[in-house]
PDB file of C-alpha atoms in Angstrom:
ATOM      1  CA  MET A  32       0.000   0.000   0.000  1.00 58.00           C
ATOM      2  CA  ALA A  33       1.422   3.368  -1.008  1.00 71.00           C
ATOM      3  CA  GLN A  34       2.369   5.833   1.743  1.00 81.00           C
ATOM      4  CA  ILE A  35      -0.081   8.669   1.080  1.00 88.00           C
ATOM      5  CA  ILE A  36       0.905  12.000   2.656  1.00 89.00           C
ATOM      6  CA  THR A  37      -1.515  14.905   2.264  1.00 87.00           C
ATOM      7  CA  ILE A  38       0.029  18.369   1.936  1.00 83.00           C
ATOM      8  CA  ASN A  39      -1.940  21.480   2.847  1.00 79.00           C
ATOM      9  CA  ASP A  40       0.831  24.073   2.590  1.00 74.00           C
ATOM     10  CA  ILE A  41       2.668  24.744  -0.667  1.00 71.00           C
ATOM     11  CA  ASN A  42       5.681  25.827   1.411  1.00 76.00           C
ATOM     12  CA  ALA A  43       6.023  22.378   2.956  1.00 78.00           C
ATOM     13  CA  ALA A  44       9.617  21.134   2.935  1.00 80.00           C
ATOM     14  CA  GLU A  45       8.590  17.955   1.115  1.00 78.00           C
ATOM     15  CA  LEU A  46       7.608  19.991  -1.940  1.00 81.00           C
ATOM     16  CA  LYS A  47      10.903  21.866  -2.359  1.00 85.00           C
ATOM     17  CA  ILE A  48      12.365  19.298  -4.729  1.00 89.00           C
ATOM     18  CA  TYR A  49       9.360  19.727  -7.016  1.00 85.00           C
ATOM     19  CA  ALA A  50       8.749  23.437  -6.704  1.00 79.00           C
ATOM     20  CA  SER A  51      11.853  25.440  -5.934  1.00 81.00           C
ATOM     21  CA  LEU A  52      15.132  23.548  -6.306  1.00 87.00           C
ATOM     22  CA  THR A  53      17.193  24.231  -9.391  1.00 89.00           C
ATOM     23  CA  GLU A  54      18.430  21.456 -11.663  1.00 91.00           C
ATOM     24  CA  ALA A  55      21.891  21.880 -10.144  1.00 92.00           C
ATOM     25  CA  GLN A  56      20.520  21.573  -6.601  1.00 93.00           C
ATOM     26  CA  LEU A  57      18.525  18.490  -7.500  1.00 93.00           C
ATOM     27  CA  LYS A  58      21.607  16.883  -9.014  1.00 93.00           C
ATOM     28  CA  THR A  59      24.440  17.946  -6.749  1.00 92.00           C
ATOM     29  CA  ASP A  60      22.768  18.321  -3.366  1.00 89.00           C
ATOM     30  CA  ASN A  61      20.109  15.620  -3.584  1.00 92.00           C
ATOM     31  CA  GLY A  62      21.188  13.143  -6.266  1.00 95.00           C
ATOM     32  CA  LEU A  63      17.750  13.380  -7.890  1.00 96.00           C
ATOM     33  CA  PHE A  64      16.011  14.283 -11.122  1.00 96.00           C
ATOM     34  CA  ILE A  65      12.329  14.853 -11.894  1.00 94.00           C
ATOM     35  CA  ALA A  66      10.301  12.662 -14.253  1.00 94.00           C
ATOM     36  CA  GLU A  67       6.896  13.817 -15.474  1.00 91.00           C
ATOM     37  CA  SER A  68       3.868  11.865 -16.703  1.00 89.00           C
ATOM     38  CA  VAL A  69       2.853   8.264 -16.176  1.00 90.00           C
ATOM     39  CA  LYS A  70       4.374   7.122 -19.463  1.00 92.00           C
ATOM     40  CA  VAL A  71       7.817   8.583 -18.753  1.00 95.00           C
ATOM     41  CA  ILE A  72       7.835   7.284 -15.194  1.00 95.00           C
ATOM     42  CA  LYS A  73       6.904   3.777 -16.365  1.00 95.00           C
ATOM     43  CA  VAL A  74       9.782   3.776 -18.849  1.00 96.00           C
ATOM     44  CA  ALA A  75      12.168   4.764 -16.061  1.00 97.00           C
ATOM     45  CA  LEU A  76      10.843   2.112 -13.686  1.00 96.00           C
ATOM     46  CA  ASN A  77      11.083  -0.564 -16.374  1.00 95.00           C
ATOM     47  CA  LYS A  78      14.760   0.341 -16.808  1.00 95.00           C
ATOM     48  CA  GLY A  79      15.377  -0.161 -13.104  1.00 95.00           C
ATOM     49  CA  LEU A  80      15.498   3.450 -11.929  1.00 96.00           C
ATOM     50  CA  VAL A  81      14.508   4.017  -8.314  1.00 96.00           C
ATOM     51  CA  PRO A  82      11.779   6.473  -7.244  1.00 95.00           C
ATOM     52  CA  ALA A  83      12.351   8.627  -4.154  1.00 95.00           C
ATOM     53  CA  SER A  84       8.837  10.109  -3.950  1.00 94.00           C
ATOM     54  CA  PHE A  85       5.778  11.005  -6.002  1.00 93.00           C
ATOM     55  CA  LEU A  86       3.667  14.135  -6.217  1.00 90.00           C
ATOM     56  CA  MET A  87       0.180  13.935  -7.676  1.00 87.00           C
ATOM     57  CA  GLU A  88      -3.301  15.314  -7.349  1.00 83.00           C
ATOM     58  CA  GLU A  89      -5.610  13.415  -5.023  1.00 82.00           C
ATOM     59  CA  ARG A  90      -7.810  12.329  -7.910  1.00 82.00           C
ATOM     60  CA  GLN A  91      -4.854  10.704  -9.681  1.00 83.00           C
ATOM     61  CA  ILE A  92      -4.146   8.254  -6.839  1.00 84.00           C
ATOM     62  CA  GLU A  93      -7.052   6.110  -7.984  1.00 83.00           C
ATOM     63  CA  GLY A  94      -6.784   7.382 -11.548  1.00 83.00           C
ATOM     64  CA  ILE A  95      -3.807   7.456 -13.907  1.00 83.00           C
ATOM     65  CA  GLY A  96      -1.319   7.108 -11.048  1.00 84.00           C
ATOM     66  CA  ARG A  97      -2.731   3.906  -9.615  1.00 86.00           C
ATOM     67  CA  GLU A  98      -0.700   1.494 -11.770  1.00 87.00           C
ATOM     68  CA  ILE A  99       2.562   3.182 -10.894  1.00 90.00           C
ATOM     69  CA  LEU A 100       1.808   3.282  -7.187  1.00 89.00           C
ATOM     70  CA  GLU A 101       1.089  -0.439  -7.210  1.00 88.00           C
ATOM     71  CA  LEU A 102       4.616  -0.951  -8.555  1.00 88.00           C
ATOM     72  CA  CYS A 103       6.131   1.218  -5.805  1.00 90.00           C
ATOM     73  CA  PRO A 104       4.252   0.406  -2.587  1.00 89.00           C
ATOM     74  CA  ASN A 105       6.988   1.716  -0.277  1.00 90.00           C
ATOM     75  CA  THR A 106       7.539   5.067  -1.964  1.00 93.00           C
ATOM     76  CA  PRO A 107       6.065   8.200  -0.303  1.00 93.00           C
ATOM     77  CA  VAL A 108       3.256   9.851  -2.265  1.00 93.00           C
ATOM     78  CA  TYR A 109       2.673  13.543  -1.602  1.00 90.00           C
ATOM     79  CA  THR A 110      -0.747  14.734  -2.625  1.00 87.00           C
ATOM     80  CA  ALA A 111      -3.076  17.694  -2.356  1.00 78.00           C
ATOM     81  CA  SER A 112      -6.022  19.259  -4.040  1.00 74.00           C
ATOM     82  CA  ARG A 113      -5.723  20.820  -7.486  1.00 73.00           C
ATOM     83  CA  GLN A 114      -6.115  24.230  -5.845  1.00 72.00           C
ATOM     84  CA  VAL A 115      -3.041  23.711  -3.646  1.00 72.00           C
ATOM     85  CA  LEU A 116      -0.883  22.100  -6.303  1.00 74.00           C
ATOM     86  CA  SER A 117      -1.748  24.682  -8.957  1.00 72.00           C
ATOM     87  CA  GLN A 118       0.220  27.175  -6.879  1.00 68.00           C
ATOM     88  CA  LEU A 119       3.400  25.214  -7.500  1.00 62.00           C
ATOM     89  CA  THR A 120       5.388  26.692 -10.389  1.00 46.00           C
ATOM     90  CA  GLY A 121       5.028  24.518 -13.437  1.00 50.00           C
ATOM     91  CA  PHE A 122       2.746  21.899 -11.946  1.00 50.00           C
ATOM     92  CA  GLU A 123      -0.047  22.579 -14.423  1.00 51.00           C
ATOM     93  CA  LEU A 124       2.311  21.469 -17.203  1.00 40.00           C
ATOM     94  CA  THR A 125       3.027  18.008 -15.814  1.00 51.00           C
ATOM     95  CA  ARG A 126       0.178  15.773 -16.960  1.00 59.00           C
ATOM     96  CA  GLY A 127      -0.870  14.955 -13.434  1.00 73.00           C
ATOM     97  CA  VAL A 128       2.024  12.986 -11.909  1.00 87.00           C
ATOM     98  CA  LEU A 129       5.585  13.877 -10.915  1.00 91.00           C
ATOM     99  CA  CYS A 130       8.272  11.559  -9.606  1.00 93.00           C
ATOM    100  CA  ALA A 131      11.552  12.462  -7.937  1.00 95.00           C
ATOM    101  CA  MET A 132      13.946   9.699  -8.959  1.00 96.00           C
ATOM    102  CA  LYS A 133      17.396   8.772  -7.763  1.00 97.00           C
ATOM    103  CA  ARG A 134      20.034   9.540 -10.357  1.00 96.00           C
ATOM    104  CA  PRO A 135      21.593   6.411 -11.833  1.00 95.00           C
ATOM    105  CA  GLN A 136      25.353   5.929 -11.863  1.00 94.00           C
ATOM    106  CA  MET A 137      26.756   7.683 -14.899  1.00 94.00           C
ATOM    107  CA  LEU A 138      28.255   5.501 -17.613  1.00 97.00           C
ATOM    108  CA  SER A 139      31.853   5.831 -18.693  1.00 97.00           C
ATOM    109  CA  LEU A 140      32.527   6.500 -22.367  1.00 97.00           C
ATOM    110  CA  ASP A 141      33.773   2.940 -22.854  1.00 97.00           C
ATOM    111  CA  SER A 142      30.669   1.491 -21.191  1.00 97.00           C
ATOM    112  CA  ALA A 143      28.301   3.586 -23.289  1.00 97.00           C
ATOM    113  CA  LEU A 144      30.067   2.439 -26.461  1.00 97.00           C
ATOM    114  CA  LYS A 145      30.035  -1.266 -25.652  1.00 96.00           C
ATOM    115  CA  ASP A 146      28.941  -3.114 -28.829  1.00 94.00           C
ATOM    116  CA  ALA A 147      27.890   0.199 -30.446  1.00 96.00           C
ATOM    117  CA  LYS A 148      28.110   0.520 -34.233  1.00 95.00           C
ATOM    118  CA  ARG A 149      26.154   3.698 -34.956  1.00 97.00           C
ATOM    119  CA  ILE A 150      26.341   6.592 -32.494  1.00 97.00           C
ATOM    120  CA  ALA A 151      25.518  10.294 -32.294  1.00 98.00           C
ATOM    121  CA  VAL A 152      27.790  12.901 -30.725  1.00 98.00           C
ATOM    122  CA  LEU A 153      26.382  16.248 -29.579  1.00 97.00           C
ATOM    123  CA  GLU A 154      28.513  19.388 -29.310  1.00 96.00           C
ATOM    124  CA  ARG A 155      27.357  22.609 -27.599  1.00 94.00           C
ATOM    125  CA  LEU A 156      23.645  21.753 -27.723  1.00 95.00           C
ATOM    126  CA  SER A 157      22.393  23.881 -24.856  1.00 93.00           C
ATOM    127  CA  ASP A 158      18.673  23.578 -25.624  1.00 95.00           C
ATOM    128  CA  SER A 159      17.233  20.725 -23.557  1.00 95.00           C
ATOM    129  CA  VAL A 160      14.254  20.485 -25.935  1.00 96.00           C
ATOM    130  CA  ASN A 161      16.550  19.705 -28.859  1.00 96.00           C
ATOM    131  CA  VAL A 162      18.592  17.232 -26.831  1.00 97.00           C
ATOM    132  CA  GLY A 163      15.415  15.468 -25.679  1.00 97.00           C
ATOM    133  CA  ALA A 164      14.036  15.328 -29.221  1.00 97.00           C
ATOM    134  CA  ILE A 165      17.303  13.853 -30.528  1.00 98.00           C
ATOM    135  CA  PHE A 166      17.240  11.168 -27.853  1.00 98.00           C
ATOM    136  CA  ARG A 167      13.687  10.258 -28.844  1.00 98.00           C
ATOM    137  CA  SER A 168      14.687   9.876 -32.490  1.00 97.00           C
ATOM    138  CA  ALA A 169      17.811   7.938 -31.539  1.00 97.00           C
ATOM    139  CA  ALA A 170      15.820   5.419 -29.514  1.00 97.00           C
ATOM    140  CA  ALA A 171      13.174   5.025 -32.215  1.00 96.00           C
ATOM    141  CA  LEU A 172      15.600   4.681 -35.126  1.00 95.00           C
ATOM    142  CA  GLY A 173      18.208   2.340 -33.742  1.00 93.00           C
ATOM    143  CA  ILE A 174      21.114   4.556 -32.684  1.00 96.00           C
ATOM    144  CA  ASP A 175      23.260   2.518 -30.295  1.00 97.00           C
ATOM    145  CA  ALA A 176      24.637   5.272 -28.050  1.00 98.00           C
ATOM    146  CA  MET A 177      24.810   9.025 -27.526  1.00 98.00           C
ATOM    147  CA  LEU A 178      27.896  10.936 -26.419  1.00 98.00           C
ATOM    148  CA  LEU A 179      27.732  14.560 -25.332  1.00 98.00           C
ATOM    149  CA  PHE A 180      30.358  17.257 -24.984  1.00 96.00           C
ATOM    150  CA  HIS A 181      30.619  18.814 -21.523  1.00 93.00           C
ATOM    151  CA  ASN A 182      28.900  21.968 -22.825  1.00 92.00           C
ATOM    152  CA  CYS A 183      25.607  20.226 -23.708  1.00 95.00           C
ATOM    153  CA  ALA A 184      22.316  20.192 -21.826  1.00 95.00           C
ATOM    154  CA  GLU A 185      22.109  17.328 -19.367  1.00 95.00           C
ATOM    155  CA  PRO A 186      19.882  14.439 -20.500  1.00 97.00           C
ATOM    156  CA  LEU A 187      18.341  14.139 -17.016  1.00 97.00           C
ATOM    157  CA  ASN A 188      17.248  17.759 -17.093  1.00 95.00           C
ATOM    158  CA  ARG A 189      13.518  17.824 -16.331  1.00 92.00           C
ATOM    159  CA  ARG A 190      12.514  19.253 -19.704  1.00 93.00           C
ATOM    160  CA  CYS A 191      14.861  16.954 -21.608  1.00 97.00           C
ATOM    161  CA  VAL A 192      13.409  13.879 -19.897  1.00 96.00           C
ATOM    162  CA  ARG A 193       9.881  15.049 -20.711  1.00 94.00           C
ATOM    163  CA  VAL A 194      10.549  15.885 -24.367  1.00 96.00           C
ATOM    164  CA  SER A 195      12.370  12.587 -24.912  1.00 97.00           C
ATOM    165  CA  MET A 196       9.315  10.740 -23.548  1.00 96.00           C
ATOM    166  CA  GLY A 197      11.707   8.677 -21.424  1.00 96.00           C
ATOM    167  CA  SER A 198      14.072   7.832 -24.294  1.00 97.00           C
ATOM    168  CA  VAL A 199      17.002   9.125 -22.232  1.00 98.00           C
ATOM    169  CA  PHE A 200      16.582   5.893 -20.257  1.00 97.00           C
ATOM    170  CA  LEU A 201      16.637   3.717 -23.384  1.00 97.00           C
ATOM    171  CA  VAL A 202      19.822   4.830 -25.184  1.00 98.00           C
ATOM    172  CA  PRO A 203      23.202   4.505 -23.386  1.00 98.00           C
ATOM    173  CA  TRP A 204      24.884   7.896 -23.026  1.00 98.00           C
ATOM    174  CA  ALA A 205      27.961   9.480 -21.507  1.00 98.00           C
ATOM    175  CA  PHE A 206      29.744  12.830 -21.359  1.00 97.00           C
ATOM    176  CA  PHE A 207      33.160  13.876 -22.603  1.00 97.00           C
ATOM    177  CA  ASP A 208      34.322  15.532 -19.389  1.00 94.00           C
ATOM    178  CA  LYS A 209      36.080  18.894 -19.623  1.00 92.00           C
ATOM    179  CA  GLU A 210      39.189  17.756 -17.761  1.00 93.00           C
ATOM    180  CA  ASN A 211      40.095  14.871 -20.069  1.00 94.00           C
ATOM    181  CA  TYR A 212      38.521  16.182 -23.287  1.00 95.00           C
ATOM    182  CA  PRO A 213      38.886  19.975 -23.155  1.00 92.00           C
ATOM    183  CA  GLU A 214      38.876  20.444 -26.945  1.00 91.00           C
ATOM    184  CA  PRO A 215      36.592  19.026 -29.661  1.00 90.00           C
ATOM    185  CA  GLN A 216      39.469  17.287 -31.398  1.00 93.00           C
ATOM    186  CA  ASP A 217      40.130  15.300 -28.224  1.00 95.00           C
ATOM    187  CA  ALA A 218      36.703  13.674 -28.543  1.00 96.00           C
ATOM    188  CA  VAL A 219      37.247  12.972 -32.233  1.00 97.00           C
ATOM    189  CA  SER A 220      40.618  11.371 -31.495  1.00 97.00           C
ATOM    190  CA  TYR A 221      39.089   9.198 -28.779  1.00 97.00           C
ATOM    191  CA  LEU A 222      36.433   7.844 -31.133  1.00 98.00           C
ATOM    192  CA  LYS A 223      38.974   7.178 -33.878  1.00 97.00           C
ATOM    193  CA  SER A 224      41.032   5.204 -31.356  1.00 97.00           C
ATOM    194  CA  LYS A 225      37.932   3.065 -30.762  1.00 97.00           C
ATOM    195  CA  GLY A 226      37.633   2.273 -34.464  1.00 97.00           C
ATOM    196  CA  PHE A 227      34.920   4.766 -35.376  1.00 98.00           C
ATOM    197  CA  THR A 228      34.711   6.562 -38.679  1.00 97.00           C
ATOM    198  CA  THR A 229      33.845  10.141 -37.740  1.00 98.00           C
ATOM    199  CA  ALA A 230      31.449  12.330 -39.723  1.00 97.00           C
ATOM    200  CA  ALA A 231      30.617  15.974 -39.043  1.00 96.00           C
ATOM    201  CA  MET A 232      27.180  17.194 -40.091  1.00 95.00           C
ATOM    202  CA  ALA A 233      28.227  20.433 -41.797  1.00 92.00           C
ATOM    203  CA  LEU A 234      28.030  22.303 -45.089  1.00 85.00           C
ATOM    204  CA  LYS A 235      31.312  22.374 -46.995  1.00 83.00           C
ATOM    205  CA  ASP A 236      32.264  22.182 -50.649  1.00 81.00           C
ATOM    206  CA  ASP A 237      33.439  18.603 -50.107  1.00 87.00           C
ATOM    207  CA  SER A 238      30.504  17.456 -47.935  1.00 92.00           C
ATOM    208  CA  ILE A 239      29.126  14.049 -48.896  1.00 94.00           C
ATOM    209  CA  SER A 240      25.457  13.118 -48.823  1.00 93.00           C
ATOM    210  CA  ILE A 241      24.001  11.330 -45.814  1.00 94.00           C
ATOM    211  CA  ASP A 242      23.133   8.403 -48.096  1.00 91.00           C
ATOM    212  CA  SER A 243      26.730   7.994 -49.331  1.00 92.00           C
ATOM    213  CA  ASP A 244      28.165   4.486 -49.537  1.00 91.00           C
ATOM    214  CA  LEU A 245      31.231   5.808 -47.719  1.00 93.00           C
ATOM    215  CA  LEU A 246      29.110   5.994 -44.571  1.00 93.00           C
ATOM    216  CA  ASN A 247      27.250   2.782 -45.284  1.00 90.00           C
ATOM    217  CA  LYS A 248      30.501   0.837 -45.543  1.00 91.00           C
ATOM    218  CA  ALA A 249      31.878   2.072 -42.221  1.00 94.00           C
ATOM    219  CA  ASP A 250      31.901  -0.710 -39.632  1.00 94.00           C
ATOM    220  CA  LYS A 251      31.506   1.830 -36.811  1.00 96.00           C
ATOM    221  CA  LEU A 252      30.220   5.337 -37.452  1.00 97.00           C
ATOM    222  CA  ALA A 253      29.971   8.435 -35.253  1.00 97.00           C
ATOM    223  CA  LEU A 254      27.806  11.336 -36.483  1.00 97.00           C
ATOM    224  CA  PHE A 255      28.587  14.731 -34.928  1.00 97.00           C
ATOM    225  CA  PHE A 256      25.848  17.371 -34.517  1.00 97.00           C
ATOM    226  CA  GLY A 257      26.559  20.969 -33.549  1.00 95.00           C
ATOM    227  CA  ALA A 258      25.013  23.824 -31.673  1.00 89.00           C
ATOM    228  CA  GLU A 259      21.776  25.505 -32.572  1.00 79.00           C
ATOM    229  CA  GLY A 260      22.615  28.282 -35.004  1.00 79.00           C
ATOM    230  CA  ASP A 261      26.418  28.030 -35.111  1.00 84.00           C
ATOM    231  CA  GLY A 262      26.710  24.332 -35.873  1.00 89.00           C
ATOM    232  CA  LEU A 263      29.872  22.348 -35.176  1.00 94.00           C
ATOM    233  CA  SER A 264      33.164  23.957 -34.241  1.00 94.00           C
ATOM    234  CA  LEU A 265      35.798  24.275 -36.953  1.00 94.00           C
ATOM    235  CA  GLN A 266      38.082  21.966 -34.945  1.00 95.00           C
ATOM    236  CA  THR A 267      35.522  19.169 -35.039  1.00 96.00           C
ATOM    237  CA  ILE A 268      34.888  19.571 -38.757  1.00 95.00           C
ATOM    238  CA  GLU A 269      38.584  19.609 -39.596  1.00 95.00           C
ATOM    239  CA  ASN A 270      39.366  16.545 -37.497  1.00 96.00           C
ATOM    240  CA  CYS A 271      36.491  14.319 -38.648  1.00 97.00           C
ATOM    241  CA  ASP A 272      36.989  11.878 -41.515  1.00 97.00           C
ATOM    242  CA  TYR A 273      34.046  13.307 -43.480  1.00 96.00           C
ATOM    243  CA  THR A 274      31.693  16.219 -43.528  1.00 96.00           C
ATOM    244  CA  VAL A 275      28.109  15.220 -44.298  1.00 96.00           C
ATOM    245  CA  LYS A 276      25.072  17.081 -45.562  1.00 93.00           C
ATOM    246  CA  ILE A 277      21.391  16.369 -46.086  1.00 90.00           C
ATOM    247  CA  PRO A 278      20.453  17.291 -49.681  1.00 87.00           C
ATOM    248  CA  MET A 279      17.757  19.991 -49.704  1.00 84.00           C
ATOM    249  CA  TYR A 280      15.632  22.003 -52.127  1.00 85.00           C
ATOM    250  CA  ASN A 281      14.647  25.652 -52.609  1.00 85.00           C
ATOM    251  CA  ASP A 282      18.027  26.987 -51.462  1.00 78.00           C
ATOM    252  CA  VAL A 283      17.312  25.962 -47.875  1.00 81.00           C
ATOM    253  CA  ASP A 284      20.735  25.365 -46.345  1.00 75.00           C
ATOM    254  CA  SER A 285      19.947  23.885 -42.943  1.00 78.00           C
ATOM    255  CA  LEU A 286      17.383  22.296 -40.653  1.00 84.00           C
ATOM    256  CA  ASN A 287      16.759  22.439 -36.953  1.00 91.00           C
ATOM    257  CA  VAL A 288      19.336  20.138 -35.371  1.00 95.00           C
ATOM    258  CA  ALA A 289      16.692  17.774 -33.983  1.00 95.00           C
ATOM    259  CA  ALA A 290      15.074  17.439 -37.427  1.00 94.00           C
ATOM    260  CA  ALA A 291      18.466  16.903 -39.063  1.00 94.00           C
ATOM    261  CA  ALA A 292      19.304  14.202 -36.539  1.00 96.00           C
ATOM    262  CA  ALA A 293      16.025  12.356 -37.131  1.00 96.00           C
ATOM    263  CA  ILE A 294      16.539  12.352 -40.900  1.00 95.00           C
ATOM    264  CA  SER A 295      20.137  11.201 -40.509  1.00 95.00           C
ATOM    265  CA  PHE A 296      19.215   8.396 -38.122  1.00 96.00           C
ATOM    266  CA  TRP A 297      16.513   7.169 -40.503  1.00 94.00           C
ATOM    267  CA  GLU A 298      18.940   7.130 -43.413  1.00 92.00           C
ATOM    268  CA  LEU A 299      21.487   5.165 -41.391  1.00 90.00           C
ATOM    269  CA  LYS A 300      18.797   2.693 -40.417  1.00 85.00           C
ATOM    270  CA  LYS A 301      17.826   2.169 -44.062  1.00 79.00           C
ATOM    271  CA  GLN A 302      21.442   1.642 -45.064  1.00 71.00           C
ATOM    272  CA  ASN A 303      22.526  -0.712 -42.305  1.00 63.00           C
ATOM    273  CA  LYS A 304      21.196  -4.254 -42.624  1.00 56.00           C
ATOM    274  CA  ASN A 305      22.142  -4.998 -39.024  1.00 51.00           C
ATOM    275  CA  PHE A 306      19.450  -2.662 -37.739  1.00 48.00           C
ATOM    276  CA  LYS A 307      16.178  -4.382 -36.904  1.00 47.00           C
ATOM    277  CA  ASP A 308      13.536  -3.619 -39.503  1.00 50.00           C
ATOM    278  CA  CYS A 309      10.523  -2.309 -37.638  1.00 45.00           C
ATOM    279  CA  LEU A 310       8.318  -1.691 -40.663  1.00 44.00           C
TER     280      LEU A 310
END
C-alpha cells in the first residue's frame, strides 16, 4: 500500500524538490532528477530506476497514477487538491504525476560504447528540448549510443526527460568531461582510437550526402551534430573523416538540429542491414 501524505501548505519542505530547487541543486545536493507523466515514469521504472517520492493530485491516486503506485508500494506519495498544487510553479504542465527519482550511476565513455556501431555525438547543444528530441529519435531509429560534450544540456534535465518521452533511459549515453577532453578534437581522437569513422554534419564544398556508400561501408560510425545556429566547431569539422550534408531544395541550407538528426538516423537505419527492420 502506497504511503499517502496529504500536503496542505505549498511551502512544505517535502515539496521543495518539485517546486523550488534548481536542476543543479537536485543533481548535486540531492542526487535526484524529476520525471513527469505516467508514461515517462513507467519507462524509467522498467529500466530499473529508483523512485524517491511522487507528487500527484488526489484524484490521480485512484486514476492514472494507480498502476505506478502499485509498482512502488513503499515510496512516499505527496498529494493535495488541485487548488493547492496549482500554486506550484510549473505543476499545471506536468500531466498529473511527478516523480523524484534517484540519479543512476553515470556511464563511462567505454561502457556507453560497448557493442555500439552507430552513435551520435552532440557538441554545444544547450537547448534541452533539442537534446530530448534527438534522444527520442535515436531510440526510435536504432542509434546505439549518444555521447555529449561537456557543454551540452544534461539528459536528465527535467525538460529533456519530458521531451524525450523517457528515451534518455533507453539509449546509453555518456559525457566527454572537460578535464580529459577539453577540446573538440580530443573527442574525435578518442572515437577514432575506438575504431569509429567520424562524420561531421556540416556544409562544406566537399561534404558528402548522408546516403553515401562511404558511410554505409563504415563498420563503426559516429555522427557529430553541432550547436543551434552556429553548428559544429571548426576543430571538429577539420578533425572528422568526413563532412556530411542532407540534400535539400529551394536553397534551404539547414534544418533544426533535432530534425536533421532524425533524418540522418533514418537514413542510417535504411542503409545498415544490421538494424532491426521495424516496418
